[in-house]
């Protein structure tokens, strides 16, 4: 099946769609020895001889990494403001990987990265309803009624569950679960009930747990481990 050249490079795990477009426009990509500068040029990845910087563009081996993202790093390959990225943490291990969704600058914890772009899409598709679990600290005493409001919904935002772990006049510690990772959803929900988030850490995603993995470190996840975590009814990685 023919697909746009930029998409083909992304699906092969060579680079992200944006990076593929930049490389194509820069004249670094050829098909059958002919340089192609159109990111939308139709190709059949399994048939056409695609090269990037003179090297054959072959599908990367299937990989899935679980990273404990540190606060203050961005989930992009490069940052125009010069801030550290998750790929700085990974070094050479990050080649060919794409992040499965994003965690914002001030959020730490579990981030998945993979060579399987189809898996990344399925896990982040709202229709998949993949559970994300967070440990959250907010200013002030968040009441049970406010926690319930976060679950029943405020405007177009809602949490799947909210559990108070510890409460004082100074701050409240929560466990929050979501099934759709909207931009800054937990911060916005907590703000809607009058509490500022001071710390936010994702500790589980798609059935995988962060556990005691140190900040800034990563580990490999096998297909078998992922399939067990997802369960029989959840999306499985492509073979």
CSV table of C-alpha atoms in Angstrom, one decimal:
chain,number,residue,atom,x,y,z
A,1,UNK,CA,0.0,0.0,0.0
A,2,UNK,CA,1.3,3.4,-1.0
A,3,UNK,CA,1.9,6.0,1.8
A,4,UNK,CA,3.5,9.4,1.9
A,5,UNK,CA,7.3,9.3,2.1
A,6,UNK,CA,7.4,11.2,5.4
A,7,UNK,CA,4.9,8.8,7.0
A,8,UNK,CA,6.8,5.8,5.6
A,9,UNK,CA,10.0,6.9,7.4
A,10,UNK,CA,8.0,7.4,10.6
A,11,UNK,CA,6.4,3.9,10.3
A,12,UNK,CA,9.8,2.4,9.7
A,13,UNK,CA,10.9,3.9,13.0
A,14,UNK,CA,13.6,5.9,11.4
A,15,UNK,CA,12.5,9.2,12.9
A,16,UNK,CA,9.4,11.2,13.8
A,17,UNK,CA,7.1,12.5,11.0
A,18,UNK,CA,8.4,16.1,11.6
A,19,UNK,CA,12.0,15.0,11.4
A,20,UNK,CA,11.3,12.9,8.3
A,21,UNK,CA,9.8,16.0,6.6
A,22,UNK,CA,12.8,18.1,7.4
A,23,UNK,CA,15.2,15.5,6.1
A,24,UNK,CA,13.2,15.1,2.9
A,25,UNK,CA,13.1,18.8,2.3
A,26,UNK,CA,16.9,19.0,2.9
A,27,UNK,CA,17.5,16.5,0.1
A,28,UNK,CA,18.7,13.7,2.4
A,29,UNK,CA,16.3,11.1,1.3
A,30,UNK,CA,16.4,9.2,-2.0
A,31,UNK,CA,14.3,6.5,-3.7
A,32,UNK,CA,16.2,4.2,-6.0
A,33,UNK,CA,19.1,6.6,-5.9
A,34,UNK,CA,16.9,9.6,-6.9
A,35,UNK,CA,16.6,12.4,-4.3
A,36,UNK,CA,13.0,13.2,-3.4
A,37,UNK,CA,12.2,16.5,-1.8
A,38,UNK,CA,8.4,16.0,-1.5
A,39,UNK,CA,7.3,14.6,1.9
A,40,UNK,CA,4.0,13.5,0.3
A,41,UNK,CA,5.6,11.5,-2.5
A,42,UNK,CA,3.9,8.1,-2.5
A,43,UNK,CA,6.0,5.0,-1.8
A,44,UNK,CA,5.6,1.3,-0.9
A,45,UNK,CA,8.0,0.9,2.0
A,46,UNK,CA,8.3,-2.9,1.6
A,47,UNK,CA,9.2,-2.5,-2.1
A,48,UNK,CA,10.8,0.8,-2.8
A,49,UNK,CA,14.6,1.2,-2.1
A,50,UNK,CA,14.6,4.2,0.3
A,51,UNK,CA,17.8,5.6,1.6
A,52,UNK,CA,18.5,8.4,4.2
A,53,UNK,CA,21.9,10.0,4.0
A,54,UNK,CA,23.0,7.1,1.8
A,55,UNK,CA,22.0,4.4,4.3
A,56,UNK,CA,19.1,2.0,3.6
A,57,UNK,CA,16.0,2.8,5.5
A,58,UNK,CA,14.9,-0.5,7.0
A,59,UNK,CA,12.4,-1.2,9.7
A,60,UNK,CA,14.0,-0.9,13.2
A,61,UNK,CA,13.8,-3.9,15.5
A,62,UNK,CA,10.8,-3.7,17.8
A,63,UNK,CA,11.6,-1.9,21.1
A,64,UNK,CA,9.7,-0.5,23.9
A,65,UNK,CA,11.4,1.5,26.7
A,66,UNK,CA,9.9,2.6,30.0
A,67,UNK,CA,11.6,5.8,31.2
A,68,UNK,CA,11.3,7.6,34.5
A,69,UNK,CA,11.1,11.1,33.1
A,70,UNK,CA,12.6,13.7,35.4
A,71,UNK,CA,10.9,17.0,36.1
A,72,UNK,CA,12.3,19.8,33.9
A,73,UNK,CA,12.7,17.7,30.8
A,74,UNK,CA,10.6,18.1,27.7
A,75,UNK,CA,9.1,15.3,25.6
A,76,UNK,CA,10.6,16.3,22.3
A,77,UNK,CA,13.7,15.3,20.4
A,78,UNK,CA,15.0,18.8,20.3
A,79,UNK,CA,14.0,22.0,22.1
A,80,UNK,CA,14.4,25.4,20.5
A,81,UNK,CA,14.8,26.9,24.0
A,82,UNK,CA,17.7,24.6,24.8
A,83,UNK,CA,15.9,22.8,27.6
A,84,UNK,CA,17.0,19.2,28.4
A,85,UNK,CA,14.8,16.5,26.6
A,86,UNK,CA,13.9,12.9,27.4
A,87,UNK,CA,16.2,11.9,24.5
A,88,UNK,CA,19.1,13.6,26.3
A,89,UNK,CA,18.4,11.2,29.1
A,90,UNK,CA,18.4,8.2,26.7
A,91,UNK,CA,21.5,9.1,24.7
A,92,UNK,CA,22.2,6.6,21.9
A,93,UNK,CA,19.4,4.4,23.2
A,94,UNK,CA,16.8,6.9,22.0
A,95,UNK,CA,17.6,6.5,18.3
A,96,UNK,CA,14.6,5.4,16.3
A,97,UNK,CA,12.2,5.8,19.2
A,98,UNK,CA,9.1,7.9,19.4
A,99,UNK,CA,7.4,9.0,22.7
A,100,UNK,CA,4.0,7.4,23.5
A,101,UNK,CA,2.2,10.7,24.2
A,102,UNK,CA,3.8,13.4,26.3
A,103,UNK,CA,4.4,14.5,29.8
A,104,UNK,CA,4.7,18.3,30.3
A,105,UNK,CA,7.8,20.0,31.6
A,106,UNK,CA,6.8,20.0,35.3
A,107,UNK,CA,5.5,16.4,35.3
A,108,UNK,CA,7.7,13.4,36.1
A,109,UNK,CA,7.3,9.7,36.0
A,110,UNK,CA,6.5,6.9,33.5
A,111,UNK,CA,7.0,7.7,29.9
A,112,UNK,CA,7.0,5.0,27.2
A,113,UNK,CA,9.1,5.2,24.0
A,114,UNK,CA,8.9,2.8,21.1
A,115,UNK,CA,9.9,2.0,17.5
A,116,UNK,CA,6.3,0.8,16.9
A,117,UNK,CA,4.4,3.9,15.8
A,118,UNK,CA,1.2,1.9,15.4
A,119,UNK,CA,1.4,0.8,19.0
A,120,UNK,CA,2.1,4.5,20.1
A,121,UNK,CA,-1.1,5.6,18.2
A,122,UNK,CA,-3.3,2.8,19.7
A,123,UNK,CA,-2.1,3.5,23.3
A,124,UNK,CA,-2.8,7.2,23.0
A,125,UNK,CA,-6.1,6.9,21.1
A,126,UNK,CA,-8.9,8.0,23.4
A,127,UNK,CA,-11.0,5.1,22.1
A,128,UNK,CA,-8.5,2.6,23.7
A,129,UNK,CA,-9.3,4.0,27.2
A,130,UNK,CA,-5.9,3.1,28.5
A,131,UNK,CA,-5.6,3.8,32.2
A,132,UNK,CA,-3.0,6.4,33.4
A,133,UNK,CA,-2.3,6.7,37.1
A,134,UNK,CA,-0.7,9.7,38.8
A,135,UNK,CA,0.4,10.7,42.3
A,136,UNK,CA,-0.6,14.3,42.8
A,137,UNK,CA,0.2,16.9,45.4
A,138,UNK,CA,-2.0,20.0,45.7
A,139,UNK,CA,-2.0,23.0,47.9
A,140,UNK,CA,-4.5,23.1,50.8
A,141,UNK,CA,-7.0,20.6,52.0
A,142,UNK,CA,-8.9,19.0,49.1
A,143,UNK,CA,-12.2,17.7,50.4
A,144,UNK,CA,-14.0,14.5,49.5
A,145,UNK,CA,-16.7,16.6,47.8
A,146,UNK,CA,-14.1,18.3,45.6
A,147,UNK,CA,-12.6,14.9,44.8
A,148,UNK,CA,-16.1,13.7,43.8
A,149,UNK,CA,-16.6,16.8,41.6
A,150,UNK,CA,-13.4,15.9,39.7
A,151,UNK,CA,-14.9,12.4,38.9
A,152,UNK,CA,-18.4,13.5,38.0
A,153,UNK,CA,-16.9,16.1,35.7
A,154,UNK,CA,-16.2,19.8,35.4
A,155,UNK,CA,-17.1,21.3,32.0
A,156,UNK,CA,-15.4,18.8,29.6
A,157,UNK,CA,-12.9,17.5,32.1
A,158,UNK,CA,-13.2,14.4,34.3
A,159,UNK,CA,-11.1,11.9,36.1
A,160,UNK,CA,-11.8,8.2,36.1
A,161,UNK,CA,-11.1,8.0,39.9
A,162,UNK,CA,-9.7,10.2,42.6
A,163,UNK,CA,-8.5,8.9,46.0
A,164,UNK,CA,-7.2,11.0,48.8
A,165,UNK,CA,-4.0,9.4,50.4
A,166,UNK,CA,-3.2,12.1,52.9
A,167,UNK,CA,-4.7,15.4,53.8
A,168,UNK,CA,-3.7,18.4,55.9
A,169,UNK,CA,-4.4,22.1,55.9
A,170,UNK,CA,-1.1,22.7,54.0
A,171,UNK,CA,-1.5,20.1,51.2
A,172,UNK,CA,-3.3,17.0,50.0
A,173,UNK,CA,-1.8,13.9,48.3
A,174,UNK,CA,-4.0,12.2,45.7
A,175,UNK,CA,-4.0,9.2,43.4
A,176,UNK,CA,-5.8,10.1,40.2
A,177,UNK,CA,-6.6,7.9,37.3
A,178,UNK,CA,-7.5,9.0,33.8
A,179,UNK,CA,-8.5,7.1,30.6
A,180,UNK,CA,-7.9,10.0,28.3
A,181,UNK,CA,-4.7,12.1,28.5
A,182,UNK,CA,-5.8,15.6,27.6
A,183,UNK,CA,-3.4,18.5,27.8
A,184,UNK,CA,-2.8,19.4,31.5
A,185,UNK,CA,-6.1,17.7,32.5
A,186,UNK,CA,-5.2,17.0,36.1
A,187,UNK,CA,-3.8,20.5,36.7
A,188,UNK,CA,-6.9,22.0,35.1
A,189,UNK,CA,-9.2,19.7,37.2
A,190,UNK,CA,-7.5,20.5,40.4
A,191,UNK,CA,-7.5,24.2,39.6
A,192,UNK,CA,-11.2,24.1,38.9
A,193,UNK,CA,-11.9,23.0,42.5
A,194,UNK,CA,-9.5,25.7,43.8
A,195,UNK,CA,-6.3,23.8,44.4
A,196,UNK,CA,-2.9,24.3,42.7
A,197,UNK,CA,-0.9,21.3,41.7
A,198,UNK,CA,2.6,21.4,43.2
A,199,UNK,CA,3.8,17.9,42.2
A,200,UNK,CA,2.6,15.5,39.5
A,201,UNK,CA,4.1,12.1,38.8
A,202,UNK,CA,2.8,9.4,36.5
A,203,UNK,CA,3.3,6.0,38.1
A,204,UNK,CA,1.4,3.6,35.8
A,205,UNK,CA,0.3,3.6,32.1
A,206,UNK,CA,-1.3,0.8,30.1
A,207,UNK,CA,-0.9,-1.6,33.0
A,208,UNK,CA,2.9,-1.0,33.3
A,209,UNK,CA,4.1,0.3,36.6
A,210,UNK,CA,7.0,2.7,37.3
A,211,UNK,CA,7.9,0.8,40.5
A,212,UNK,CA,11.3,1.8,42.0
A,213,UNK,CA,13.0,2.8,38.8
A,214,UNK,CA,15.3,5.8,39.6
A,215,UNK,CA,14.6,9.2,38.1
A,216,UNK,CA,16.3,9.5,34.7
A,217,UNK,CA,16.7,5.8,34.2
A,218,UNK,CA,15.0,3.4,31.8
A,219,UNK,CA,14.3,-0.3,31.3
A,220,UNK,CA,13.3,-2.4,28.3
A,221,UNK,CA,9.8,-3.8,28.1
A,222,UNK,CA,9.3,-7.1,26.2
A,223,UNK,CA,6.3,-7.8,24.0
A,224,UNK,CA,5.2,-10.5,26.4
A,225,UNK,CA,5.4,-8.1,29.4
A,226,UNK,CA,3.4,-5.5,27.5
A,227,UNK,CA,0.7,-8.0,26.4
A,228,UNK,CA,0.3,-9.3,30.0
A,229,UNK,CA,0.0,-5.7,31.2
A,230,UNK,CA,-2.5,-4.7,28.7
A,231,UNK,CA,-4.7,-7.8,29.1
A,232,UNK,CA,-6.6,-9.8,26.6
A,233,UNK,CA,-9.0,-6.9,25.7
A,234,UNK,CA,-6.4,-4.2,25.2
A,235,UNK,CA,-4.4,-3.4,22.0
A,236,UNK,CA,-1.4,-5.6,21.4
A,237,UNK,CA,1.8,-4.6,19.8
A,238,UNK,CA,2.2,-5.1,16.1
A,239,UNK,CA,4.3,-8.2,15.1
